[in-house]
Structure formats: C-alpha cells, structure tokens
Amino acid sequence: MQQIPGILHPSKKRKAALQKHELNALRLLSLRNPLKLCRFLETPIYYLEKIINSPEYNQYTIAKKRGGKRHIFEPQKPLKRIQKRLNYYLQACYLCIKPEEVHGFVINPHYLNKTPCNIVANAEAHTGKKHLLNIDLKDFFPSIPARKIKKLFTSPVFHFNEQIATALTLLTTYEAKLPTGAPTSPVLSNFVCLELDADLRNFCQENQLQFTRYADDLTFSSNEFISNELILKIKDLIRRHGFEPNEKKVYLKSAHRKQTVTGLTVNKKVNVDRKRLKKIRAMLHDSTKNGLKTATQRHFNLTTPPDEAQQQLFIHRLSGYINFVGQVRGKEDPIYRRMVNEFHEIID
C-alpha cells in the first residue's frame, strides 16, 4: 500500500503551505480515539453506537441498461449524513495519492487548476489508437469485502488504530461488503484499487499499453496488436487482486471499428456517440413540432398525458443530455450551440 506523501507527518513550515484538501486529509488522519471520531462526525457517542450496531438501509433494485437488475442499498438519513461527511474527507485523502490513470469517483478542486477527472479525460488517453481493449469488473462494489476495508483503514495509508478502523468499517459497509448506494463506497473502492492500479500501470509500461480506469471500467490501448496472451495476463492480474472480469463486457476493437471508452467514441477524437446525438435531436424536434406534453408522453412511453412533474423530468433530462454534448465537444461547438438555442426556444 502506498503512503500519503508529506501528509501524515508534515513539518510546521509544510503545514502552512498545505492546500485545502491536504488540511482536510490531515484532519481525518488525526483521529485517534472514539471521542475524537464522535466530535469529527458531529454525532453523540451513544447515537453513533446505535447506528454502528443497527445500520438501516432502504433496499431496492433498478434495471441495468443491458438487462438484469442492480441491487441498491441506500442508507437512511442519519447514516447517510455521516457517510457524506466521511466521503468529503476521504476524497481529500485520496486526492493526495490519486494515480494519474484514475478518472472516476474523484473530486476536482478548482484551485488545483488541473485537468478535471471525468469520462472525457478518461477517453482522451485512448484517442487515435489502432487497438482498444475494454474490460469491465463484475459486481464491483459487492466484490469488495468488509475485511479489505478494515485492512485499508489499518494500512499505512490511514494508520488508524483497531477501534477507529473497526468503527469506520462498520459505518461504511453492510452485510460484510461495500453497499451499492452508499456515499462512501465509490471513494473507498478507489482506495482498495490502489495496488491493482499500480500493478496494471507497471504491466502496461512493460508492454507498451496505455491504461486508464474509470470506476469498474478498465481501458487499454496500443498501436501494437493486443494479443490473447496479453489479455489473459491482464485478467489474471485483476483476479489476483480479488476482482473478476465480466466476460460479457470484454471487447477488443481495431481502429476500423467504432471504438468507445465510457460511452464516448475515440477513433479520431473524443466525441459523443451518434446514437446519443440522434436521440437528442429527436427529443428537440418532437418538442418543437408537437409540443412538450406530446414529446414527454412519447419519451416515457406514457399511456396518458404527462403531469407537470413528468414534463419537468423530461426537460431536466434533455438539458442534461445537451450539457453532456457541450462537455465533450466544447461550448463553442456549432452542434452544441444549435441544441442550446432550440432548447431555450422550447423552454420559452
């Protein structure tokens, strides 16, 4: 495990020069007893013990895009408030040691003036490559057991004592694993993947491969052919770190086919998929020609005319799609500008 450089034991001079996220990281790392933890979480000790001993989650399922169901465990308000606070400080810690290959579940402080970590930056690393390999990790959050989280909190990254590590583990895991739906699960998954990311980076440097990770999406690219032998070695390395590649989502594509990274095409440049652009144009056209009510009803396949809330949801979704185009293609892009103008005409 890597250690946070210059954060655990900074000198007085170094403390004066620390950035905001470094100070937040230091604040979390200074927790040494249950009383300090309670003050840090702004929760009385008797109430914290109750939450730890009887964590409450709302459980439901949502449909996956390509079939199947995803099980969501959403913490109830008291626990969710605590997890959100923990997430804020855990993100600050992770930012201090984040590998440059990681682009998902990462905060982007404006004062750092760095390239934001998002799906665009993740995709840009693979533009114009002759060969592209996508590997998805199966059941990403549930495959991370509570024992790994406990080990993480006692490792040199945090160096918490047994009491604090146990309390934080119980506050962030459910049914002995990372719950999908908890605010802390994304950043903790990034911490758990530190060694995997390091090993994959070293492997790719030795084999002339470009590598990035966005959550459970691993992407490898090269101008040299990516052989089956290399793919098997990558899968074996992934398994050695406790993850399982989703064989249904392993794709190797040459430059002669459409290459996509986290939903963006990368053959020549990072771009929005044509299907997404076509969908946005259809939503705009339907709204302009037939009115917002009809467009909403068709979009959601409603049997009755939509109410106000459903129309607002349609507008919010359309706005999000258009903003996504602007994020990928740039705010001065003519296609984006045309979409924005049409959208404002509909709203007006």
mmCIF file of N, CA and C in Angstrom, residues 32-35 37 52 150 154 160-170:
data_model
loop_
_atom_site.group_PDB
_atom_site.id
_atom_site.type_symbol
_atom_site.label_atom_id
_atom_site.label_comp_id
_atom_site.label_asym_id
_atom_site.label_seq_id
_atom_site.Cartn_x
_atom_site.Cartn_y
_atom_site.Cartn_z
ATOM 1 N N ARG A 32 -7.774 9.553 16.623
ATOM 2 C CA ARG A 32 -7.048 8.527 17.360
ATOM 3 C C ARG A 32 -7.865 7.825 18.443
ATOM 4 N N ASN A 33 -9.093 8.311 18.741
ATOM 5 C CA ASN A 33 -9.920 7.638 19.732
ATOM 6 C C ASN A 33 -11.397 7.873 19.416
ATOM 7 N N PRO A 34 -12.293 7.069 19.987
ATOM 8 C CA PRO A 34 -13.729 7.175 19.682
ATOM 9 C C PRO A 34 -14.324 8.544 19.960
ATOM 10 N N LEU A 35 -13.840 9.214 21.007
ATOM 11 C CA LEU A 35 -14.370 10.535 21.332
ATOM 12 C C LEU A 35 -14.069 11.537 20.223
ATOM 13 N N LEU A 37 -13.551 10.761 17.133
ATOM 14 C CA LEU A 37 -14.363 10.352 15.988
ATOM 15 C C LEU A 37 -15.772 10.922 16.102
ATOM 16 N N ILE A 52 -23.945 2.218 14.436
ATOM 17 C CA ILE A 52 -22.969 1.184 14.104
ATOM 18 C C ILE A 52 -23.545 -0.212 14.336
ATOM 19 N N LYS A 150 -11.401 -2.862 6.365
ATOM 20 C CA LYS A 150 -10.734 -2.827 7.670
ATOM 21 C C LYS A 150 -9.207 -2.815 7.473
ATOM 22 N N THR A 154 -6.360 0.226 8.526
ATOM 23 C CA THR A 154 -5.207 -0.018 9.420
ATOM 24 C C THR A 154 -3.883 0.016 8.650
ATOM 25 N N PHE A 160 -4.962 3.965 11.117
ATOM 26 C CA PHE A 160 -5.877 4.073 12.246
ATOM 27 C C PHE A 160 -5.672 2.901 13.197
ATOM 28 N N ASN A 161 -5.965 3.130 14.483
ATOM 29 C CA ASN A 161 -5.892 2.030 15.438
ATOM 30 C C ASN A 161 -7.096 1.108 15.262
ATOM 31 N N GLU A 162 -7.122 0.019 16.005
ATOM 32 C CA GLU A 162 -8.152 -1.002 15.856
ATOM 33 C C GLU A 162 -9.555 -0.444 16.083
ATOM 34 N N GLN A 163 -9.730 0.393 17.100
ATOM 35 C CA GLN A 163 -11.048 0.946 17.420
ATOM 36 C C GLN A 163 -11.600 1.805 16.290
ATOM 37 N N ILE A 164 -10.790 2.732 15.812
ATOM 38 C CA ILE A 164 -11.246 3.651 14.761
ATOM 39 C C ILE A 164 -11.471 2.892 13.456
ATOM 40 N N ALA A 165 -10.562 1.988 13.117
ATOM 41 C CA ALA A 165 -10.694 1.212 11.878
ATOM 42 C C ALA A 165 -11.972 0.374 11.890
ATOM 43 N N THR A 166 -12.255 -0.248 13.029
ATOM 44 C CA THR A 166 -13.463 -1.075 13.139
ATOM 45 C C THR A 166 -14.718 -0.220 13.016
ATOM 46 N N ALA A 167 -14.733 0.919 13.704
ATOM 47 C CA ALA A 167 -15.898 1.806 13.655
ATOM 48 C C ALA A 167 -16.146 2.306 12.231
ATOM 49 N N LEU A 168 -15.089 2.750 11.548
ATOM 50 C CA LEU A 168 -15.245 3.263 10.184
ATOM 51 C C LEU A 168 -15.671 2.161 9.216
ATOM 52 N N THR A 169 -15.165 0.955 9.436
ATOM 53 C CA THR A 169 -15.559 -0.172 8.588
ATOM 54 C C THR A 169 -17.046 -0.471 8.746
ATOM 55 N N LEU A 170 -17.528 -0.489 9.988
ATOM 56 C CA LEU A 170 -18.947 -0.770 10.240
ATOM 57 C C LEU A 170 -19.849 0.354 9.738
#
